Amino acid sequence: MNKKIIIIGIIILLISLSLSGCIKQDNNYEKINIIGETALNGVYDPSIEYDQNGTGWMAYSPVEAPEYVHTHLAKSMDHGKTWSYVQTINQGKNGTIILENETEINGVWRHEVSSLVNDPNDPGKEWKIFWHKYFAISPYEAENRLFQYGWIAYKYASHPMGPWSEEIPLFGSGIFPPEPYETIIDLSSLHEDLNEFVVYSEPGSLVVDDIMYLSLNGHVIINDQNIGKTILLSSDDHGETWQYVNTLLEPNNSKEYGGLYFSGSSLVEEEGRLFLFACPDNPDGNLKQHFGTCIYEFEDITKGILIRDENEKLMIHK
């Protein structure tokens, strides 16, 4: 069976924001330079978690254009005012894949959009990181990302400084990735709501009452258009097994903000309240495709239900 190369342009820009609704433009921000970070082309995808001692840990994606994207870790001892690079968790590397017709293609393995989470009641695995690993080829433009050669991966450690486990290929989608690559779970077969998705990306993670939650963007191609939905998974055994909870955001939820769908989801806890952050996305091949960040509050995260008004419309948190 011929396997179609699925090309999906996803550029991730996650910004750490206060809980102030769907933000399109705001000049009240401050640039943070990560001390010791040497990436020449910027850093993206921040994921921040604080330990029980108040130390901040941030996983992020440093970019070495055009080829490489890694996963680095930074540390803050002053509640996020300053950050210092401490280690590389995932290193982007050169690689070769063999297509179905036995053609060899050279490229790089990238590690993007990581999500760091503290799971304190899992001895020896108290810290986990989820990310999207995939293959890209020259000239390394958006259309050169071969997402069918990719998966949602994770590692674990007893402390953010490691040592971290070997990579665990966690979630694939249907026939992807092709042999010889293999994931533990074919996520698209987990529930009928997931059958259509051909790639998953942009994990967001959170532990609530000893249940781990993972938001993901699931993507499908309809009439040559990339359409994404935001879904929620849960695990009651520290990530050993997973259940589908609900679809949180549909493409039409983003239209009033200029998007075709939402991307870049994050799960956030603030003083006992639980929120979903997501970015209205309208891919047009440049950085203007992202239209701020929308913040929704959960009514019941165990059922994947967001707060709606009396007309059943999703309520933006103001």
Short mmCIF file of the C-alpha atoms (twelve columns), coordinates in Angstrom:
data_MODEL
# 
_entry.id   MODEL 
# 
loop_
_atom_site.group_PDB 
_atom_site.id 
_atom_site.type_symbol 
_atom_site.label_atom_id 
_atom_site.label_alt_id 
_atom_site.label_comp_id 
_atom_site.label_asym_id 
_atom_site.label_seq_id 
_atom_site.Cartn_x 
_atom_site.Cartn_y 
_atom_site.Cartn_z 
_atom_site.pdbx_PDB_model_num 
ATOM 1   C CA . MET A 1   0.000   0.000  0.000  1 
ATOM 2   C CA . ASN A 2   1.320   3.398  -0.942 1 
ATOM 3   C CA . LYS A 3   1.733   5.718  1.972  1 
ATOM 4   C CA . LYS A 4   0.939   9.344  1.248  1 
ATOM 5   C CA . ILE A 5   3.442   11.850 2.588  1 
ATOM 6   C CA . ILE A 6   1.454   14.073 4.882  1 
ATOM 7   C CA . ILE A 7   2.749   17.625 4.870  1 
ATOM 8   C CA . ILE A 8   1.463   19.856 7.581  1 
ATOM 9   C CA . GLY A 9   2.895   23.285 8.314  1 
ATOM 10  C CA . ILE A 10  2.936   23.907 12.003 1 
ATOM 11  C CA . ILE A 11  4.967   26.693 13.574 1 
ATOM 12  C CA . ILE A 12  4.707   26.861 17.303 1 
ATOM 13  C CA . LEU A 13  4.893   30.088 19.251 1 
ATOM 14  C CA . LEU A 14  3.869   29.637 22.886 1 
ATOM 15  C CA . ILE A 15  4.077   32.676 25.095 1 
ATOM 16  C CA . SER A 16  3.857   32.683 28.860 1 
ATOM 17  C CA . LEU A 17  0.821   34.895 29.499 1 
ATOM 18  C CA . SER A 18  -1.256  36.019 32.443 1 
ATOM 19  C CA . LEU A 19  -4.877  34.927 32.589 1 
ATOM 20  C CA . SER A 20  -6.309  37.763 30.505 1 
ATOM 21  C CA . GLY A 21  -8.391  36.213 27.752 1 
ATOM 22  C CA . CYS A 22  -7.659  36.027 24.045 1 
ATOM 23  C CA . ILE A 23  -4.694  38.356 23.564 1 
ATOM 24  C CA . LYS A 24  -3.887  39.689 20.114 1 
ATOM 25  C CA . GLN A 25  -1.548  42.530 20.940 1 
ATOM 26  C CA . ASP A 26  0.105   43.556 24.168 1 
ATOM 27  C CA . ASN A 27  3.177   45.721 24.623 1 
ATOM 28  C CA . ASN A 28  3.443   45.011 28.354 1 
ATOM 29  C CA . TYR A 29  5.993   42.258 28.103 1 
ATOM 30  C CA . GLU A 30  9.646   41.815 28.900 1 
ATOM 31  C CA . LYS A 31  12.215  39.892 26.911 1 
ATOM 32  C CA . ILE A 32  13.900  37.108 28.846 1 
ATOM 33  C CA . ASN A 33  17.394  36.071 27.853 1 
ATOM 34  C CA . ILE A 34  18.331  32.567 28.943 1 
ATOM 35  C CA . ILE A 35  21.821  32.804 30.400 1 
ATOM 36  C CA . GLY A 36  24.154  30.318 28.716 1 
ATOM 37  C CA . GLU A 37  21.830  29.588 25.775 1 
ATOM 38  C CA . THR A 38  23.763  29.741 22.481 1 
ATOM 39  C CA . ALA A 39  21.006  29.078 19.919 1 
ATOM 40  C CA . LEU A 40  21.424  31.512 17.034 1 
ATOM 41  C CA . ASN A 41  17.837  31.511 15.818 1 
ATOM 42  C CA . GLY A 42  15.777  31.993 18.914 1 
ATOM 43  C CA . VAL A 43  13.963  29.824 21.434 1 
ATOM 44  C CA . TYR A 44  10.367  28.643 21.280 1 
ATOM 45  C CA . ASP A 45  7.807   26.438 23.017 1 
ATOM 46  C CA . PRO A 46  8.409   27.258 26.705 1 
ATOM 47  C CA . SER A 47  6.953   24.774 29.188 1 
ATOM 48  C CA . ILE A 48  7.374   25.771 32.825 1 
ATOM 49  C CA . GLU A 49  6.949   23.686 35.969 1 
ATOM 50  C CA . TYR A 50  7.865   24.538 39.568 1 
ATOM 51  C CA . ASP A 51  9.048   21.959 42.065 1 
ATOM 52  C CA . GLN A 52  8.072   21.741 45.730 1 
ATOM 53  C CA . ASN A 53  10.987  24.023 46.670 1 
ATOM 54  C CA . GLY A 54  9.858   26.813 44.350 1 
ATOM 55  C CA . THR A 55  12.580  26.235 41.765 1 
ATOM 56  C CA . GLY A 56  11.391  26.896 38.240 1 
ATOM 57  C CA . TRP A 57  12.230  24.515 35.413 1 
ATOM 58  C CA . MET A 58  11.611  25.395 31.781 1 
ATOM 59  C CA . ALA A 59  11.818  23.054 28.804 1 
ATOM 60  C CA . TYR A 60  12.059  24.867 25.474 1 
ATOM 61  C CA . SER A 61  13.077  24.511 21.824 1 
ATOM 62  C CA . PRO A 62  16.294  26.245 20.720 1 
ATOM 63  C CA . VAL A 63  16.544  26.546 16.942 1 
ATOM 64  C CA . GLU A 64  19.636  26.253 14.763 1 
ATOM 65  C CA . ALA A 65  18.213  27.150 11.355 1 
ATOM 66  C CA . PRO A 66  17.571  25.683 9.013  1 
ATOM 67  C CA . GLU A 67  18.062  22.107 10.195 1 
ATOM 68  C CA . TYR A 68  18.060  21.551 13.920 1 
ATOM 69  C CA . VAL A 69  15.559  21.848 16.752 1 
ATOM 70  C CA . HIS A 70  16.520  20.513 20.195 1 
ATOM 71  C CA . THR A 71  14.988  20.316 23.675 1 
ATOM 72  C CA . HIS A 72  16.858  22.301 26.318 1 
ATOM 73  C CA . LEU A 73  16.210  22.816 30.019 1 
ATOM 74  C CA . ALA A 74  16.625  26.065 31.961 1 
ATOM 75  C CA . LYS A 75  16.387  26.810 35.670 1 
ATOM 76  C CA . SER A 76  15.149  29.809 37.667 1 
ATOM 77  C CA . MET A 77  15.771  30.484 41.348 1 
ATOM 78  C CA . ASP A 78  13.903  33.822 41.427 1 
ATOM 79  C CA . HIS A 79  10.363  32.926 40.350 1 
ATOM 80  C CA . GLY A 80  11.043  33.330 36.659 1 
ATOM 81  C CA . LYS A 81  12.801  36.694 36.666 1 
ATOM 82  C CA . THR A 82  15.989  35.135 35.307 1 
ATOM 83  C CA . TRP A 83  16.700  31.800 33.657 1 
ATOM 84  C CA . SER A 84  19.895  29.840 33.069 1 
ATOM 85  C CA . TYR A 85  20.509  26.974 30.655 1 
ATOM 86  C CA . VAL A 86  21.347  23.787 32.533 1 
ATOM 87  C CA . GLN A 87  21.247  20.878 30.075 1 
ATOM 88  C CA . THR A 88  20.168  19.386 26.755 1 
ATOM 89  C CA . ILE A 89  17.432  16.766 27.081 1 
ATOM 90  C CA . ASN A 90  17.003  16.009 23.357 1 
ATOM 91  C CA . GLN A 91  19.623  16.724 20.708 1 
ATOM 92  C CA . GLY A 92  18.533  17.128 17.084 1 
ATOM 93  C CA . LYS A 93  20.648  14.824 14.910 1 
ATOM 94  C CA . ASN A 94  21.353  13.933 11.316 1 
ATOM 95  C CA . GLY A 95  19.637  10.783 10.124 1 
ATOM 96  C CA . THR A 96  18.505  8.686  7.190  1 
ATOM 97  C CA . ILE A 97  15.132  7.129  6.473  1 
ATOM 98  C CA . ILE A 98  14.299  4.487  3.876  1 
ATOM 99  C CA . LEU A 99  11.064  4.994  1.951  1 
ATOM 100 C CA . GLU A 100 8.738   2.200  0.876  1 
ATOM 101 C CA . ASN A 101 10.440  2.073  -2.530 1 
ATOM 102 C CA . GLU A 102 13.791  1.558  -0.744 1 
ATOM 103 C CA . THR A 103 14.959  5.086  -1.550 1 
ATOM 104 C CA . GLU A 104 17.220  6.535  1.126  1 
ATOM 105 C CA . ILE A 105 16.653  10.137 2.179  1 
ATOM 106 C CA . ASN A 106 19.018  12.110 4.389  1 
ATOM 107 C CA . GLY A 107 17.745  14.686 6.836  1 
ATOM 108 C CA . VAL A 108 17.486  15.452 10.530 1 
ATOM 109 C CA . TRP A 109 15.450  14.266 13.487 1 
ATOM 110 C CA . ARG A 110 13.881  17.235 15.259 1 
ATOM 111 C CA . HIS A 111 12.518  17.558 18.790 1 
ATOM 112 C CA . GLU A 112 9.809   20.199 19.136 1 
ATOM 113 C CA . VAL A 113 7.012   21.507 21.362 1 
ATOM 114 C CA . SER A 114 7.981   19.789 24.598 1 
ATOM 115 C CA . SER A 115 5.800   19.743 27.709 1 
ATOM 116 C CA . LEU A 116 7.375   19.249 31.138 1 
ATOM 117 C CA . VAL A 117 5.307   17.908 34.035 1 
ATOM 118 C CA . ASN A 118 5.865   16.997 37.680 1 
ATOM 119 C CA . ASP A 119 4.192   13.724 38.712 1 
ATOM 120 C CA . PRO A 120 5.233   13.619 42.392 1 
ATOM 121 C CA . ASN A 121 3.685   10.271 43.352 1 
ATOM 122 C CA . ASP A 122 5.501   8.170  40.752 1 
ATOM 123 C CA . PRO A 123 8.721   7.099  42.542 1 
ATOM 124 C CA . GLY A 124 11.778  7.386  40.316 1 
ATOM 125 C CA . LYS A 125 9.692   8.941  37.533 1 
ATOM 126 C CA . GLU A 126 8.571   12.130 39.234 1 
ATOM 127 C CA . TRP A 127 9.426   14.245 36.182 1 
ATOM 128 C CA . LYS A 128 8.203   13.554 32.670 1 
ATOM 129 C CA . ILE A 129 8.610   15.316 29.369 1 
ATOM 130 C CA . PHE A 130 6.490   14.812 26.258 1 
ATOM 131 C CA . TRP A 131 7.377   16.141 22.810 1 
ATOM 132 C CA . HIS A 132 6.913   15.742 19.064 1 
ATOM 133 C CA . LYS A 133 9.799   14.017 17.295 1 
ATOM 134 C CA . TYR A 134 9.795   13.980 13.494 1 
ATOM 135 C CA . PHE A 135 12.015  13.853 10.407 1 
ATOM 136 C CA . ALA A 136 12.767  16.822 8.125  1 
ATOM 137 C CA . ILE A 137 14.670  17.020 4.844  1 
ATOM 138 C CA . SER A 138 16.554  19.679 2.894  1 
ATOM 139 C CA . PRO A 139 15.960  22.557 2.254  1 
ATOM 140 C CA . TYR A 140 14.137  22.376 5.598  1 
ATOM 141 C CA . GLU A 141 11.172  24.570 4.754  1 
ATOM 142 C CA . ALA A 142 7.720   23.983 6.251  1 
ATOM 143 C CA . GLU A 143 6.764   21.643 3.411  1 
ATOM 144 C CA . ASN A 144 9.869   19.513 4.027  1 
ATOM 145 C CA . ARG A 145 8.689   18.179 7.383  1 
ATOM 146 C CA . LEU A 146 7.753   14.518 6.984  1 
ATOM 147 C CA . PHE A 147 5.399   14.191 9.904  1 
ATOM 148 C CA . GLN A 148 4.419   10.640 9.020  1 
ATOM 149 C CA . TYR A 149 7.977   9.789  10.121 1 
ATOM 150 C CA . GLY A 150 7.313   11.031 13.629 1 
ATOM 151 C CA . TRP A 151 5.527   10.405 16.914 1 
ATOM 152 C CA . ILE A 152 4.784   11.773 20.372 1 
ATOM 153 C CA . ALA A 153 7.692   10.677 22.552 1 
ATOM 154 C CA . TYR A 154 8.442   10.943 26.237 1 
ATOM 155 C CA . LYS A 155 11.173  10.513 28.832 1 
ATOM 156 C CA . TYR A 156 11.146  10.355 32.615 1 
ATOM 157 C CA . ALA A 157 13.536  11.178 35.459 1 
ATOM 158 C CA . SER A 158 13.521  11.412 39.245 1 
ATOM 159 C CA . HIS A 159 14.747  15.028 39.016 1 
ATOM 160 C CA . PRO A 160 14.776  17.625 36.217 1 
ATOM 161 C CA . MET A 161 18.575  17.471 36.158 1 
ATOM 162 C CA . GLY A 162 18.320  13.795 35.291 1 
ATOM 163 C CA . PRO A 163 19.559  11.380 34.381 1 
ATOM 164 C CA . TRP A 164 16.701  11.120 31.896 1 
ATOM 165 C CA . SER A 165 15.511  7.800  30.532 1 
ATOM 166 C CA . GLU A 166 15.923  6.760  26.944 1 
ATOM 167 C CA . GLU A 167 13.301  8.073  24.552 1 
ATOM 168 C CA . ILE A 168 10.020  6.140  24.598 1 
ATOM 169 C CA . PRO A 169 8.019   6.361  21.329 1 
ATOM 170 C CA . LEU A 170 4.556   6.731  22.834 1 
ATOM 171 C CA . PHE A 171 1.819   7.749  20.377 1 
ATOM 172 C CA . GLY A 172 1.541   7.038  16.665 1 
ATOM 173 C CA . SER A 173 -1.412  7.527  14.321 1 
ATOM 174 C CA . GLY A 174 -2.805  4.644  12.288 1 
ATOM 175 C CA . ILE A 175 -0.235  3.426  9.758  1 
ATOM 176 C CA . PHE A 176 2.207   6.116  10.872 1 
ATOM 177 C CA . PRO A 177 5.040   5.874  11.632 1 
ATOM 178 C CA . PRO A 178 5.821   3.197  9.016  1 
ATOM 179 C CA . GLU A 179 8.148   0.276  9.670  1 
ATOM 180 C CA . PRO A 180 10.719  -0.107 11.067 1 
ATOM 181 C CA . TYR A 181 9.488   2.575  13.475 1 
ATOM 182 C CA . GLU A 182 6.935   1.608  16.098 1 
ATOM 183 C CA . THR A 183 5.085   3.295  18.949 1 
ATOM 184 C CA . ILE A 184 3.582   1.822  22.094 1 
ATOM 185 C CA . ILE A 185 0.080   3.117  21.331 1 
ATOM 186 C CA . ASP A 186 -1.717  3.715  18.043 1 
ATOM 187 C CA . LEU A 187 -3.626  6.696  19.349 1 
ATOM 188 C CA . SER A 188 -5.946  6.897  16.349 1 
ATOM 189 C CA . SER A 189 -7.393  3.480  17.232 1 
ATOM 190 C CA . LEU A 190 -7.974  4.336  20.893 1 
ATOM 191 C CA . HIS A 191 -11.421 5.864  20.239 1 
ATOM 192 C CA . GLU A 192 -13.655 6.462  17.240 1 
ATOM 193 C CA . ASP A 193 -13.305 10.232 17.679 1 
ATOM 194 C CA . LEU A 194 -9.600  9.848  16.873 1 
ATOM 195 C CA . ASN A 195 -9.884  7.617  13.797 1 
ATOM 196 C CA . GLU A 196 -9.456  10.454 11.294 1 
ATOM 197 C CA . PHE A 197 -6.224  11.918 12.653 1 
ATOM 198 C CA . VAL A 198 -2.975  11.324 10.771 1 
ATOM 199 C CA . VAL A 199 -0.573  13.194 13.047 1 
ATOM 200 C CA . TYR A 200 -0.470  14.463 16.628 1 
ATOM 201 C CA . SER A 201 1.587   17.353 17.944 1 
ATOM 202 C CA . GLU A 202 1.892   20.052 20.596 1 
ATOM 203 C CA . PRO A 203 1.317   18.214 23.877 1 
ATOM 204 C CA . GLY A 204 0.282   20.047 27.015 1 
ATOM 205 C CA . SER A 205 0.496   18.212 30.348 1 
ATOM 206 C CA . LEU A 206 -0.801  18.547 33.893 1 
ATOM 207 C CA . VAL A 207 -1.257  16.306 36.949 1 
ATOM 208 C CA . VAL A 208 -4.444  16.837 38.978 1 
ATOM 209 C CA . ASP A 209 -5.397  14.615 41.934 1 
ATOM 210 C CA . ASP A 210 -2.861  12.015 40.808 1 
ATOM 211 C CA . ILE A 211 -4.395  11.870 37.309 1 
ATOM 212 C CA . MET A 212 -2.163  12.895 34.422 1 
ATOM 213 C CA . TYR A 213 -3.818  14.854 31.625 1 
ATOM 214 C CA . LEU A 214 -2.387  15.403 28.171 1 
ATOM 215 C CA . SER A 215 -3.808  17.776 25.574 1 
ATOM 216 C CA . LEU A 216 -2.809  17.235 21.957 1 
ATOM 217 C CA . ASN A 217 -3.524  18.669 18.554 1 
ATOM 218 C CA . GLY A 218 -4.813  15.991 16.193 1 
ATOM 219 C CA . HIS A 219 -4.562  16.824 12.488 1 
ATOM 220 C CA . VAL A 220 -6.372  15.587 9.404  1 
ATOM 221 C CA . ILE A 221 -6.190  16.690 5.765  1 
ATOM 222 C CA . ILE A 222 -9.580  17.652 4.281  1 
ATOM 223 C CA . ASN A 223 -9.667  18.964 0.688  1 
ATOM 224 C CA . ASP A 224 -5.906  19.574 0.875  1 
ATOM 225 C CA . GLN A 225 -6.436  21.715 3.980  1 
ATOM 226 C CA . ASN A 226 -4.810  20.921 7.315  1 
ATOM 227 C CA . ILE A 227 -7.501  20.923 9.994  1 
ATOM 228 C CA . GLY A 228 -6.670  20.518 13.666 1 
ATOM 229 C CA . LYS A 229 -8.702  19.639 16.747 1 
ATOM 230 C CA . THR A 230 -7.593  19.834 20.370 1 
ATOM 231 C CA . ILE A 231 -8.176  16.628 22.319 1 
ATOM 232 C CA . LEU A 232 -7.696  15.554 25.934 1 
ATOM 233 C CA . LEU A 233 -6.278  12.253 27.215 1 
ATOM 234 C CA . SER A 234 -5.887  11.010 30.779 1 
ATOM 235 C CA . SER A 235 -3.868  8.389  32.637 1 
ATOM 236 C CA . ASP A 236 -4.555  7.083  36.146 1 
ATOM 237 C CA . ASP A 237 -1.365  5.004  36.289 1 
ATOM 238 C CA . HIS A 238 1.344   7.620  35.680 1 
ATOM 239 C CA . GLY A 239 1.356   7.253  31.904 1 
ATOM 240 C CA . GLU A 240 1.437   3.474  31.625 1 
ATOM 241 C CA . THR A 241 -1.986  3.445  29.943 1 
ATOM 242 C CA . TRP A 242 -4.082  6.219  28.432 1 
ATOM 243 C CA . GLN A 243 -7.766  6.970  27.885 1 
ATOM 244 C CA . TYR A 244 -9.463  9.412  25.549 1 
ATOM 245 C CA . VAL A 245 -11.461 11.978 27.532 1 
ATOM 246 C CA . ASN A 246 -12.998 14.412 25.047 1 
ATOM 247 C CA . THR A 247 -12.440 16.797 22.156 1 
ATOM 248 C CA . LEU A 248 -11.889 20.208 23.727 1 
ATOM 249 C CA . LEU A 249 -11.774 22.514 20.705 1 
ATOM 250 C CA . GLU A 250 -13.201 22.158 17.206 1 
ATOM 251 C CA . PRO A 251 -11.981 24.169 14.182 1 
ATOM 252 C CA . ASN A 252 -15.048 26.422 14.149 1 
ATOM 253 C CA . ASN A 253 -14.314 27.562 17.718 1 
ATOM 254 C CA . SER A 254 -11.362 29.579 16.362 1 
ATOM 255 C CA . LYS A 255 -13.144 31.430 13.543 1 
ATOM 256 C CA . GLU A 256 -14.118 34.528 15.508 1 
ATOM 257 C CA . TYR A 257 -10.423 35.055 16.290 1 
ATOM 258 C CA . GLY A 258 -9.245  34.666 12.683 1 
ATOM 259 C CA . GLY A 259 -8.161  31.036 12.933 1 
ATOM 260 C CA . LEU A 260 -8.895  27.912 10.947 1 
ATOM 261 C CA . TYR A 261 -8.302  25.845 14.080 1 
ATOM 262 C CA . PHE A 262 -6.501  26.031 17.421 1 
ATOM 263 C CA . SER A 263 -2.891  24.976 17.958 1 
ATOM 264 C CA . GLY A 264 -0.291  25.136 20.713 1 
ATOM 265 C CA . SER A 265 -2.454  23.892 23.584 1 
ATOM 266 C CA . SER A 266 -1.294  24.059 27.201 1 
ATOM 267 C CA . LEU A 267 -2.905  22.905 30.443 1 
ATOM 268 C CA . VAL A 268 -2.536  25.323 33.351 1 
ATOM 269 C CA . GLU A 269 -3.440  25.331 37.048 1 
ATOM 270 C CA . GLU A 270 -3.850  28.646 38.877 1 
ATOM 271 C CA . GLU A 271 -4.915  28.635 42.531 1 
ATOM 272 C CA . GLY A 272 -6.897  25.438 42.134 1 
ATOM 273 C CA . ARG A 273 -8.595  26.467 38.898 1 
ATOM 274 C CA . LEU A 274 -7.775  24.658 35.671 1 
ATOM 275 C CA . PHE A 275 -7.358  26.295 32.285 1 
ATOM 276 C CA . LEU A 276 -6.723  25.461 28.652 1 
ATOM 277 C CA . PHE A 277 -4.491  27.832 26.669 1 
ATOM 278 C CA . ALA A 278 -4.731  27.595 22.868 1 
ATOM 279 C CA . CYS A 279 -3.684  29.664 19.870 1 
ATOM 280 C CA . PRO A 280 -6.043  30.520 16.969 1 
ATOM 281 C CA . ASP A 281 -4.052  29.403 13.938 1 
ATOM 282 C CA . ASN A 282 -4.422  30.273 10.257 1 
ATOM 283 C CA . PRO A 283 -1.428  28.823 8.403  1 
ATOM 284 C CA . ASP A 284 -0.198  31.047 5.616  1 
ATOM 285 C CA . GLY A 285 3.497   30.187 5.640  1 
ATOM 286 C CA . ASN A 286 4.717   33.005 7.894  1 
ATOM 287 C CA . LEU A 287 4.727   33.939 11.549 1 
ATOM 288 C CA . LYS A 288 1.550   36.019 11.182 1 
ATOM 289 C CA . GLN A 289 -0.450  32.811 11.236 1 
ATOM 290 C CA . HIS A 290 -0.818  32.927 15.035 1 
ATOM 291 C CA . PHE A 291 -3.454  35.218 16.519 1 
ATOM 292 C CA . GLY A 292 -2.769  35.488 20.207 1 
ATOM 293 C CA . THR A 293 -3.683  33.070 22.970 1 
ATOM 294 C CA . CYS A 294 -7.198  32.187 24.116 1 
ATOM 295 C CA . ILE A 295 -7.783  31.036 27.671 1 
ATOM 296 C CA . TYR A 296 -10.681 28.773 28.582 1 
ATOM 297 C CA . GLU A 297 -11.531 27.463 32.034 1 
ATOM 298 C CA . PHE A 298 -12.480 23.872 32.715 1 
ATOM 299 C CA . GLU A 299 -15.832 23.124 34.269 1 
ATOM 300 C CA . ASP A 300 -14.791 19.492 34.765 1 
ATOM 301 C CA . ILE A 301 -11.408 18.325 33.501 1 
ATOM 302 C CA . THR A 302 -12.229 14.694 34.336 1 
ATOM 303 C CA . LYS A 303 -14.843 14.825 31.567 1 
ATOM 304 C CA . GLY A 304 -12.994 17.307 29.362 1 
ATOM 305 C CA . ILE A 305 -15.740 19.924 29.705 1 
ATOM 306 C CA . LEU A 306 -14.974 23.639 29.315 1 
ATOM 307 C CA . ILE A 307 -17.205 26.362 30.742 1 
ATOM 308 C CA . ARG A 308 -19.900 27.561 28.330 1 
ATOM 309 C CA . ASP A 309 -22.525 30.294 28.536 1 
ATOM 310 C CA . GLU A 310 -26.297 29.854 28.517 1 
ATOM 311 C CA . ASN A 311 -26.175 29.523 24.720 1 
ATOM 312 C CA . GLU A 312 -23.602 26.726 24.931 1 
ATOM 313 C CA . LYS A 313 -20.891 28.996 23.521 1 
ATOM 314 C CA . LEU A 314 -17.385 28.574 24.921 1 
ATOM 315 C CA . MET A 315 -16.600 31.317 27.401 1 
ATOM 316 C CA . ILE A 316 -13.289 33.127 27.098 1 
ATOM 317 C CA . HIS A 317 -11.813 33.767 30.521 1 
ATOM 318 C CA . LYS A 318 -11.607 37.525 31.081 1 
# 
